[in-house]
Amino acid sequence: MRAALGERARIVTVEQGGHGMCLGNGNARGDRAVSDFLVTGRRPARDTHCPN
């Protein structure tokens, strides 16, 4: 799916939690990436991986 969307999308992966766990997984970096998008509408510059 990510490849099909090309530059129109970014993927934020988090090592913990389950599918759709935003602001409830205890990963500050992942929460920040999603919250920044929701507040500003700007995507991360690149795909982002958020380790534990």
JSON list of N, CA, C and O in Angstrom, two decimals:
[
{"chain": "A", "resi": 1, "resn": "MET", "atom": "N", "xyz": [0.83, -1.18, 0.00]},
{"chain": "A", "resi": 1, "resn": "MET", "atom": "CA", "xyz": [0.00, 0.00, 0.00]},
{"chain": "A", "resi": 1, "resn": "MET", "atom": "C", "xyz": [0.87, 1.24, 0.00]},
{"chain": "A", "resi": 1, "resn": "MET", "atom": "O", "xyz": [0.59, 2.20, -0.71]},
{"chain": "A", "resi": 2, "resn": "ARG", "atom": "N", "xyz": [1.92, 1.22, 0.80]},
{"chain": "A", "resi": 2, "resn": "ARG", "atom": "CA", "xyz": [2.80, 2.40, 0.87]},
{"chain": "A", "resi": 2, "resn": "ARG", "atom": "C", "xyz": [3.37, 2.72, -0.51]},
{"chain": "A", "resi": 2, "resn": "ARG", "atom": "O", "xyz": [3.40, 3.87, -0.93]},
{"chain": "A", "resi": 3, "resn": "ALA", "atom": "N", "xyz": [3.85, 1.71, -1.23]},
{"chain": "A", "resi": 3, "resn": "ALA", "atom": "CA", "xyz": [4.42, 1.92, -2.56]},
{"chain": "A", "resi": 3, "resn": "ALA", "atom": "C", "xyz": [3.36, 2.47, -3.53]},
{"chain": "A", "resi": 3, "resn": "ALA", "atom": "O", "xyz": [3.67, 3.33, -4.36]},
{"chain": "A", "resi": 4, "resn": "ALA", "atom": "N", "xyz": [2.14, 2.01, -3.41]},
{"chain": "A", "resi": 4, "resn": "ALA", "atom": "CA", "xyz": [1.08, 2.47, -4.30]},
{"chain": "A", "resi": 4, "resn": "ALA", "atom": "C", "xyz": [0.76, 3.95, -4.09]},
{"chain": "A", "resi": 4, "resn": "ALA", "atom": "O", "xyz": [0.40, 4.65, -5.03]},
{"chain": "A", "resi": 5, "resn": "LEU", "atom": "N", "xyz": [0.91, 4.45, -2.87]},
{"chain": "A", "resi": 5, "resn": "LEU", "atom": "CA", "xyz": [0.61, 5.85, -2.57]},
{"chain": "A", "resi": 5, "resn": "LEU", "atom": "C", "xyz": [1.73, 6.80, -2.95]},
{"chain": "A", "resi": 5, "resn": "LEU", "atom": "O", "xyz": [1.50, 8.00, -3.08]},
{"chain": "A", "resi": 6, "resn": "GLY", "atom": "N", "xyz": [2.94, 6.28, -3.11]},
{"chain": "A", "resi": 6, "resn": "GLY", "atom": "CA", "xyz": [4.07, 7.11, -3.52]},
{"chain": "A", "resi": 6, "resn": "GLY", "atom": "C", "xyz": [4.32, 8.27, -2.57]},
{"chain": "A", "resi": 6, "resn": "GLY", "atom": "O", "xyz": [4.23, 8.14, -1.36]},
{"chain": "A", "resi": 7, "resn": "GLU", "atom": "N", "xyz": [4.61, 9.42, -3.14]},
{"chain": "A", "resi": 7, "resn": "GLU", "atom": "CA", "xyz": [4.94, 10.61, -2.35]},
{"chain": "A", "resi": 7, "resn": "GLU", "atom": "C", "xyz": [3.74, 11.29, -1.72]},
{"chain": "A", "resi": 7, "resn": "GLU", "atom": "O", "xyz": [3.88, 12.29, -1.03]},
{"chain": "A", "resi": 8, "resn": "ARG", "atom": "N", "xyz": [2.54, 10.76, -1.96]},
{"chain": "A", "resi": 8, "resn": "ARG", "atom": "CA", "xyz": [1.34, 11.36, -1.36]},
{"chain": "A", "resi": 8, "resn": "ARG", "atom": "C", "xyz": [1.17, 10.98, 0.10]},
{"chain": "A", "resi": 8, "resn": "ARG", "atom": "O", "xyz": [0.28, 11.51, 0.77]},
{"chain": "A", "resi": 9, "resn": "ALA", "atom": "N", "xyz": [1.99, 10.06, 0.60]},
{"chain": "A", "resi": 9, "resn": "ALA", "atom": "CA", "xyz": [1.78, 9.55, 1.95]},
{"chain": "A", "resi": 9, "resn": "ALA", "atom": "C", "xyz": [3.11, 9.32, 2.67]},
{"chain": "A", "resi": 9, "resn": "ALA", "atom": "O", "xyz": [4.15, 9.27, 2.04]},
{"chain": "A", "resi": 10, "resn": "ARG", "atom": "N", "xyz": [3.03, 9.18, 3.96]},
{"chain": "A", "resi": 10, "resn": "ARG", "atom": "CA", "xyz": [4.15, 8.78, 4.80]},
{"chain": "A", "resi": 10, "resn": "ARG", "atom": "C", "xyz": [3.64, 7.66, 5.70]},
{"chain": "A", "resi": 10, "resn": "ARG", "atom": "O", "xyz": [2.45, 7.62, 6.03]},
{"chain": "A", "resi": 11, "resn": "ILE", "atom": "N", "xyz": [4.53, 6.81, 6.13]},
{"chain": "A", "resi": 11, "resn": "ILE", "atom": "CA", "xyz": [4.15, 5.76, 7.07]},
{"chain": "A", "resi": 11, "resn": "ILE", "atom": "C", "xyz": [4.93, 5.99, 8.36]},
{"chain": "A", "resi": 11, "resn": "ILE", "atom": "O", "xyz": [6.11, 6.31, 8.34]},
{"chain": "A", "resi": 12, "resn": "VAL", "atom": "N", "xyz": [4.22, 5.88, 9.46]},
{"chain": "A", "resi": 12, "resn": "VAL", "atom": "CA", "xyz": [4.84, 5.98, 10.79]},
{"chain": "A", "resi": 12, "resn": "VAL", "atom": "C", "xyz": [4.64, 4.61, 11.44]},
{"chain": "A", "resi": 12, "resn": "VAL", "atom": "O", "xyz": [3.51, 4.18, 11.66]},
{"chain": "A", "resi": 13, "resn": "THR", "atom": "N", "xyz": [5.75, 3.92, 11.70]},
{"chain": "A", "resi": 13, "resn": "THR", "atom": "CA", "xyz": [5.66, 2.61, 12.36]},
{"chain": "A", "resi": 13, "resn": "THR", "atom": "C", "xyz": [6.17, 2.72, 13.78]},
{"chain": "A", "resi": 13, "resn": "THR", "atom": "O", "xyz": [7.09, 3.47, 14.07]},
{"chain": "A", "resi": 14, "resn": "VAL", "atom": "N", "xyz": [5.52, 1.97, 14.66]},
{"chain": "A", "resi": 14, "resn": "VAL", "atom": "CA", "xyz": [5.86, 1.96, 16.08]},
{"chain": "A", "resi": 14, "resn": "VAL", "atom": "C", "xyz": [6.05, 0.51, 16.50]},
{"chain": "A", "resi": 14, "resn": "VAL", "atom": "O", "xyz": [5.26, -0.36, 16.12]},
{"chain": "A", "resi": 15, "resn": "GLU", "atom": "N", "xyz": [7.08, 0.23, 17.28]},
{"chain": "A", "resi": 15, "resn": "GLU", "atom": "CA", "xyz": [7.40, -1.14, 17.65]},
{"chain": "A", "resi": 15, "resn": "GLU", "atom": "C", "xyz": [6.43, -1.75, 18.65]},
{"chain": "A", "resi": 15, "resn": "GLU", "atom": "O", "xyz": [6.43, -2.95, 18.84]},
{"chain": "A", "resi": 16, "resn": "GLN", "atom": "N", "xyz": [5.61, -0.98, 19.30]},
{"chain": "A", "resi": 16, "resn": "GLN", "atom": "CA", "xyz": [4.72, -1.53, 20.32]},
{"chain": "A", "resi": 16, "resn": "GLN", "atom": "C", "xyz": [3.28, -1.17, 20.02]},
{"chain": "A", "resi": 16, "resn": "GLN", "atom": "O", "xyz": [3.02, -0.33, 19.18]},
{"chain": "A", "resi": 17, "resn": "GLY", "atom": "N", "xyz": [2.36, -1.80, 20.71]},
{"chain": "A", "resi": 17, "resn": "GLY", "atom": "CA", "xyz": [0.95, -1.50, 20.52]},
{"chain": "A", "resi": 17, "resn": "GLY", "atom": "C", "xyz": [0.35, -2.38, 19.44]},
{"chain": "A", "resi": 17, "resn": "GLY", "atom": "O", "xyz": [0.95, -3.32, 18.97]},
{"chain": "A", "resi": 18, "resn": "GLY", "atom": "N", "xyz": [-0.85, -2.02, 19.05]},
{"chain": "A", "resi": 18, "resn": "GLY", "atom": "CA", "xyz": [-1.55, -2.78, 18.03]},
{"chain": "A", "resi": 18, "resn": "GLY", "atom": "C", "xyz": [-1.94, -1.87, 16.88]},
{"chain": "A", "resi": 18, "resn": "GLY", "atom": "O", "xyz": [-1.56, -0.70, 16.83]},
{"chain": "A", "resi": 19, "resn": "HIS", "atom": "N", "xyz": [-2.69, -2.38, 15.96]},
{"chain": "A", "resi": 19, "resn": "HIS", "atom": "CA", "xyz": [-3.12, -1.61, 14.80]},
{"chain": "A", "resi": 19, "resn": "HIS", "atom": "C", "xyz": [-3.97, -0.42, 15.25]},
{"chain": "A", "resi": 19, "resn": "HIS", "atom": "O", "xyz": [-4.90, -0.57, 16.04]},
{"chain": "A", "resi": 20, "resn": "GLY", "atom": "N", "xyz": [-3.62, 0.75, 14.76]},
{"chain": "A", "resi": 20, "resn": "GLY", "atom": "CA", "xyz": [-4.40, 1.93, 15.07]},
{"chain": "A", "resi": 20, "resn": "GLY", "atom": "C", "xyz": [-4.17, 2.52, 16.45]},
{"chain": "A", "resi": 20, "resn": "GLY", "atom": "O", "xyz": [-4.99, 3.28, 16.94]},
{"chain": "A", "resi": 21, "resn": "MET", "atom": "N", "xyz": [-3.07, 2.21, 17.07]},
{"chain": "A", "resi": 21, "resn": "MET", "atom": "CA", "xyz": [-2.79, 2.71, 18.43]},
{"chain": "A", "resi": 21, "resn": "MET", "atom": "C", "xyz": [-2.11, 4.08, 18.36]},
{"chain": "A", "resi": 21, "resn": "MET", "atom": "O", "xyz": [-0.91, 4.18, 18.31]},
{"chain": "A", "resi": 22, "resn": "CYS", "atom": "N", "xyz": [-2.89, 5.11, 18.36]},
{"chain": "A", "resi": 22, "resn": "CYS", "atom": "CA", "xyz": [-2.35, 6.47, 18.38]},
{"chain": "A", "resi": 22, "resn": "CYS", "atom": "C", "xyz": [-2.65, 7.09, 19.74]},
{"chain": "A", "resi": 22, "resn": "CYS", "atom": "O", "xyz": [-3.79, 7.02, 20.21]},
{"chain": "A", "resi": 23, "resn": "LEU", "atom": "N", "xyz": [-1.67, 7.65, 20.35]},
{"chain": "A", "resi": 23, "resn": "LEU", "atom": "CA", "xyz": [-1.77, 8.31, 21.65]},
{"chain": "A", "resi": 23, "resn": "LEU", "atom": "C", "xyz": [-2.14, 7.35, 22.77]},
{"chain": "A", "resi": 23, "resn": "LEU", "atom": "O", "xyz": [-2.53, 7.78, 23.84]},
{"chain": "A", "resi": 24, "resn": "GLY", "atom": "N", "xyz": [-2.02, 6.07, 22.52]},
{"chain": "A", "resi": 24, "resn": "GLY", "atom": "CA", "xyz": [-2.35, 5.12, 23.56]},
{"chain": "A", "resi": 24, "resn": "GLY", "atom": "C", "xyz": [-1.33, 4.01, 23.69]},
{"chain": "A", "resi": 24, "resn": "GLY", "atom": "O", "xyz": [-1.57, 3.01, 24.34]},
{"chain": "A", "resi": 25, "resn": "ASN", "atom": "N", "xyz": [-0.17, 4.20, 23.05]},
{"chain": "A", "resi": 25, "resn": "ASN", "atom": "CA", "xyz": [0.81, 3.12, 23.04]},
{"chain": "A", "resi": 25, "resn": "ASN", "atom": "C", "xyz": [2.06, 3.43, 23.86]},
{"chain": "A", "resi": 25, "resn": "ASN", "atom": "O", "xyz": [2.94, 2.60, 23.95]},
{"chain": "A", "resi": 26, "resn": "GLY", "atom": "N", "xyz": [2.17, 4.63, 24.40]},
{"chain": "A", "resi": 26, "resn": "GLY", "atom": "CA", "xyz": [3.32, 4.97, 25.22]},
{"chain": "A", "resi": 26, "resn": "GLY", "atom": "C", "xyz": [4.58, 5.30, 24.43]},
{"chain": "A", "resi": 26, "resn": "GLY", "atom": "O", "xyz": [5.66, 5.33, 24.99]},
{"chain": "A", "resi": 27, "resn": "ASN", "atom": "N", "xyz": [4.46, 5.54, 23.12]},
{"chain": "A", "resi": 27, "resn": "ASN", "atom": "CA", "xyz": [5.62, 5.87, 22.31]},
{"chain": "A", "resi": 27, "resn": "ASN", "atom": "C", "xyz": [5.56, 7.35, 21.95]},
{"chain": "A", "resi": 27, "resn": "ASN", "atom": "O", "xyz": [4.81, 7.77, 21.05]},
{"chain": "A", "resi": 28, "resn": "ALA", "atom": "N", "xyz": [6.35, 8.17, 22.65]},
{"chain": "A", "resi": 28, "resn": "ALA", "atom": "CA", "xyz": [6.28, 9.63, 22.49]},
{"chain": "A", "resi": 28, "resn": "ALA", "atom": "C", "xyz": [6.61, 10.07, 21.08]},
{"chain": "A", "resi": 28, "resn": "ALA", "atom": "O", "xyz": [5.98, 10.99, 20.55]},
{"chain": "A", "resi": 29, "resn": "ARG", "atom": "N", "xyz": [7.60, 9.44, 20.45]},
{"chain": "A", "resi": 29, "resn": "ARG", "atom": "CA", "xyz": [7.99, 9.86, 19.10]},
{"chain": "A", "resi": 29, "resn": "ARG", "atom": "C", "xyz": [6.86, 9.59, 18.10]},
{"chain": "A", "resi": 29, "resn": "ARG", "atom": "O", "xyz": [6.55, 10.42, 17.26]},
{"chain": "A", "resi": 30, "resn": "GLY", "atom": "N", "xyz": [6.23, 8.42, 18.20]},
{"chain": "A", "resi": 30, "resn": "GLY", "atom": "CA", "xyz": [5.11, 8.11, 17.31]},
{"chain": "A", "resi": 30, "resn": "GLY", "atom": "C", "xyz": [3.93, 9.03, 17.56]},
{"chain": "A", "resi": 30, "resn": "GLY", "atom": "O", "xyz": [3.31, 9.52, 16.62]},
{"chain": "A", "resi": 31, "resn": "ASP", "atom": "N", "xyz": [3.62, 9.26, 18.82]},
{"chain": "A", "resi": 31, "resn": "ASP", "atom": "CA", "xyz": [2.52, 10.18, 19.17]},
{"chain": "A", "resi": 31, "resn": "ASP", "atom": "C", "xyz": [2.77, 11.57, 18.61]},
{"chain": "A", "resi": 31, "resn": "ASP", "atom": "O", "xyz": [1.87, 12.21, 18.09]},
{"chain": "A", "resi": 32, "resn": "ARG", "atom": "N", "xyz": [4.01, 12.04, 18.73]},
{"chain": "A", "resi": 32, "resn": "ARG", "atom": "CA", "xyz": [4.35, 13.37, 18.24]},
{"chain": "A", "resi": 32, "resn": "ARG", "atom": "C", "xyz": [4.19, 13.46, 16.72]},
{"chain": "A", "resi": 32, "resn": "ARG", "atom": "O", "xyz": [3.66, 14.44, 16.20]},
{"chain": "A", "resi": 33, "resn": "ALA", "atom": "N", "xyz": [4.63, 12.44, 16.00]},
{"chain": "A", "resi": 33, "resn": "ALA", "atom": "CA", "xyz": [4.52, 12.45, 14.53]},
{"chain": "A", "resi": 33, "resn": "ALA", "atom": "C", "xyz": [3.06, 12.53, 14.10]},
{"chain": "A", "resi": 33, "resn": "ALA", "atom": "O", "xyz": [2.71, 13.32, 13.20]},
{"chain": "A", "resi": 34, "resn": "VAL", "atom": "N", "xyz": [2.20, 11.76, 14.73]},
{"chain": "A", "resi": 34, "resn": "VAL", "atom": "CA", "xyz": [0.78, 11.76, 14.37]},
{"chain": "A", "resi": 34, "resn": "VAL", "atom": "C", "xyz": [0.11, 13.06, 14.82]},
{"chain": "A", "resi": 34, "resn": "VAL", "atom": "O", "xyz": [-0.63, 13.68, 14.06]},
{"chain": "A", "resi": 35, "resn": "SER", "atom": "N", "xyz": [0.39, 13.51, 16.03]},
{"chain": "A", "resi": 35, "resn": "SER", "atom": "CA", "xyz": [-0.22, 14.75, 16.54]},
{"chain": "A", "resi": 35, "resn": "SER", "atom": "C", "xyz": [0.19, 15.95, 15.70]},
{"chain": "A", "resi": 35, "resn": "SER", "atom": "O", "xyz": [-0.65, 16.81, 15.40]},
{"chain": "A", "resi": 36, "resn": "ASP", "atom": "N", "xyz": [1.46, 16.03, 15.32]},
{"chain": "A", "resi": 36, "resn": "ASP", "atom": "CA", "xyz": [1.92, 17.14, 14.47]},
{"chain": "A", "resi": 36, "resn": "ASP", "atom": "C", "xyz": [1.13, 17.17, 13.16]},
{"chain": "A", "resi": 36, "resn": "ASP", "atom": "O", "xyz": [0.72, 18.23, 12.70]},
{"chain": "A", "resi": 37, "resn": "PHE", "atom": "N", "xyz": [0.89, 16.00, 12.56]},
{"chain": "A", "resi": 37, "resn": "PHE", "atom": "CA", "xyz": [0.12, 15.96, 11.32]},
{"chain": "A", "resi": 37, "resn": "PHE", "atom": "C", "xyz": [-1.32, 16.42, 11.56]},
{"chain": "A", "resi": 37, "resn": "PHE", "atom": "O", "xyz": [-1.87, 17.20, 10.79]},
{"chain": "A", "resi": 38, "resn": "LEU", "atom": "N", "xyz": [-1.94, 15.93, 12.63]},
{"chain": "A", "resi": 38, "resn": "LEU", "atom": "CA", "xyz": [-3.32, 16.30, 12.90]},
{"chain": "A", "resi": 38, "resn": "LEU", "atom": "C", "xyz": [-3.49, 17.79, 13.18]},
{"chain": "A", "resi": 38, "resn": "LEU", "atom": "O", "xyz": [-4.51, 18.39, 12.82]},
{"chain": "A", "resi": 39, "resn": "VAL", "atom": "N", "xyz": [-2.49, 18.40, 13.81]},
{"chain": "A", "resi": 39, "resn": "VAL", "atom": "CA", "xyz": [-2.57, 19.82, 14.16]},
{"chain": "A", "resi": 39, "resn": "VAL", "atom": "C", "xyz": [-2.22, 20.72, 12.97]},
{"chain": "A", "resi": 39, "resn": "VAL", "atom": "O", "xyz": [-2.88, 21.72, 12.72]},
{"chain": "A", "resi": 40, "resn": "THR", "atom": "N", "xyz": [-1.16, 20.35, 12.23]},
{"chain": "A", "resi": 40, "resn": "THR", "atom": "CA", "xyz": [-0.65, 21.24, 11.18]},
{"chain": "A", "resi": 40, "resn": "THR", "atom": "C", "xyz": [-1.01, 20.81, 9.76]},
{"chain": "A", "resi": 40, "resn": "THR", "atom": "O", "xyz": [-0.94, 21.62, 8.85]},
{"chain": "A", "resi": 41, "resn": "GLY", "atom": "N", "xyz": [-1.33, 19.53, 9.58]},
{"chain": "A", "resi": 41, "resn": "GLY", "atom": "CA", "xyz": [-1.59, 19.01, 8.24]},
{"chain": "A", "resi": 41, "resn": "GLY", "atom": "C", "xyz": [-0.33, 18.69, 7.46]},
{"chain": "A", "resi": 41, "resn": "GLY", "atom": "O", "xyz": [-0.40, 18.25, 6.32]},
{"chain": "A", "resi": 42, "resn": "ARG", "atom": "N", "xyz": [0.83, 18.88, 8.09]},
{"chain": "A", "resi": 42, "resn": "ARG", "atom": "CA", "xyz": [2.10, 18.57, 7.41]},
{"chain": "A", "resi": 42, "resn": "ARG", "atom": "C", "xyz": [2.53, 17.16, 7.74]},
{"chain": "A", "resi": 42, "resn": "ARG", "atom": "O", "xyz": [2.51, 16.74, 8.89]},
{"chain": "A", "resi": 43, "resn": "ARG", "atom": "N", "xyz": [2.93, 16.43, 6.70]},
{"chain": "A", "resi": 43, "resn": "ARG", "atom": "CA", "xyz": [3.43, 15.07, 6.88]},
{"chain": "A", "resi": 43, "resn": "ARG", "atom": "C", "xyz": [4.89, 15.10, 7.31]},
{"chain": "A", "resi": 43, "resn": "ARG", "atom": "O", "xyz": [5.59, 16.08, 7.04]},
{"chain": "A", "resi": 44, "resn": "PRO", "atom": "N", "xyz": [5.36, 14.03, 7.94]},
{"chain": "A", "resi": 44, "resn": "PRO", "atom": "CA", "xyz": [6.80, 13.95, 8.21]},
{"chain": "A", "resi": 44, "resn": "PRO", "atom": "C", "xyz": [7.57, 14.03, 6.88]},
{"chain": "A", "resi": 44, "resn": "PRO", "atom": "O", "xyz": [7.02, 13.67, 5.83]},
{"chain": "A", "resi": 45, "resn": "ALA", "atom": "N", "xyz": [8.79, 14.47, 6.93]},
{"chain": "A", "resi": 45, "resn": "ALA", "atom": "CA", "xyz": [9.59, 14.60, 5.70]},
{"chain": "A", "resi": 45, "resn": "ALA", "atom": "C", "xyz": [9.82, 13.27, 5.02]},
{"chain": "A", "resi": 45, "resn": "ALA", "atom": "O", "xyz": [9.99, 13.20, 3.81]},
{"chain": "A", "resi": 46, "resn": "ARG", "atom": "N", "xyz": [9.84, 12.20, 5.81]},
{"chain": "A", "resi": 46, "resn": "ARG", "atom": "CA", "xyz": [10.07, 10.85, 5.27]},
{"chain": "A", "resi": 46, "resn": "ARG", "atom": "C", "xyz": [9.33, 9.85, 6.14]},
{"chain": "A", "resi": 46, "resn": "ARG", "atom": "O", "xyz": [8.85, 10.19, 7.21]},
{"chain": "A", "resi": 47, "resn": "ASP", "atom": "N", "xyz": [9.28, 8.62, 5.69]},
{"chain": "A", "resi": 47, "resn": "ASP", "atom": "CA", "xyz": [8.70, 7.56, 6.53]},
{"chain": "A", "resi": 47, "resn": "ASP", "atom": "C", "xyz": [9.46, 7.53, 7.83]},
{"chain": "A", "resi": 47, "resn": "ASP", "atom": "O", "xyz": [10.67, 7.78, 7.87]},
{"chain": "A", "resi": 48, "resn": "THR", "atom": "N", "xyz": [8.76, 7.23, 8.92]},
{"chain": "A", "resi": 48, "resn": "THR", "atom": "CA", "xyz": [9.36, 7.31, 10.25]},
{"chain": "A", "resi": 48, "resn": "THR", "atom": "C", "xyz": [9.16, 6.01, 11.01]},
{"chain": "A", "resi": 48, "resn": "THR", "atom": "O", "xyz": [8.05, 5.49, 11.07]},
{"chain": "A", "resi": 49, "resn": "HIS", "atom": "N", "xyz": [10.24, 5.48, 11.58]},
{"chain": "A", "resi": 49, "resn": "HIS", "atom": "CA", "xyz": [10.15, 4.30, 12.45]},
{"chain": "A", "resi": 49, "resn": "HIS", "atom": "C", "xyz": [10.44, 4.76, 13.87]},
{"chain": "A", "resi": 49, "resn": "HIS", "atom": "O", "xyz": [11.42, 5.45, 14.13]},
{"chain": "A", "resi": 50, "resn": "CYS", "atom": "N", "xyz": [9.58, 4.39, 14.80]},
{"chain": "A", "resi": 50, "resn": "CYS", "atom": "CA", "xyz": [9.69, 4.80, 16.20]},
{"chain": "A", "resi": 50, "resn": "CYS", "atom": "C", "xyz": [9.95, 3.59, 17.07]},
{"chain": "A", "resi": 50, "resn": "CYS", "atom": "O", "xyz": [9.03, 2.86, 17.43]},
{"chain": "A", "resi": 51, "resn": "PRO", "atom": "N", "xyz": [11.24, 3.37, 17.43]},
{"chain": "A", "resi": 51, "resn": "PRO", "atom": "CA", "xyz": [11.55, 2.22, 18.30]},
{"chain": "A", "resi": 51, "resn": "PRO", "atom": "C", "xyz": [11.02, 2.45, 19.72]},
{"chain": "A", "resi": 51, "resn": "PRO", "atom": "O", "xyz": [10.65, 3.57, 20.09]},
{"chain": "A", "resi": 52, "resn": "ASN", "atom": "N", "xyz": [10.99, 1.39, 20.50]},
{"chain": "A", "resi": 52, "resn": "ASN", "atom": "CA", "xyz": [10.52, 1.49, 21.90]},
{"chain": "A", "resi": 52, "resn": "ASN", "atom": "C", "xyz": [11.37, 2.46, 22.67]},
{"chain": "A", "resi": 52, "resn": "ASN", "atom": "O", "xyz": [12.47, 2.69, 22.50]}
]
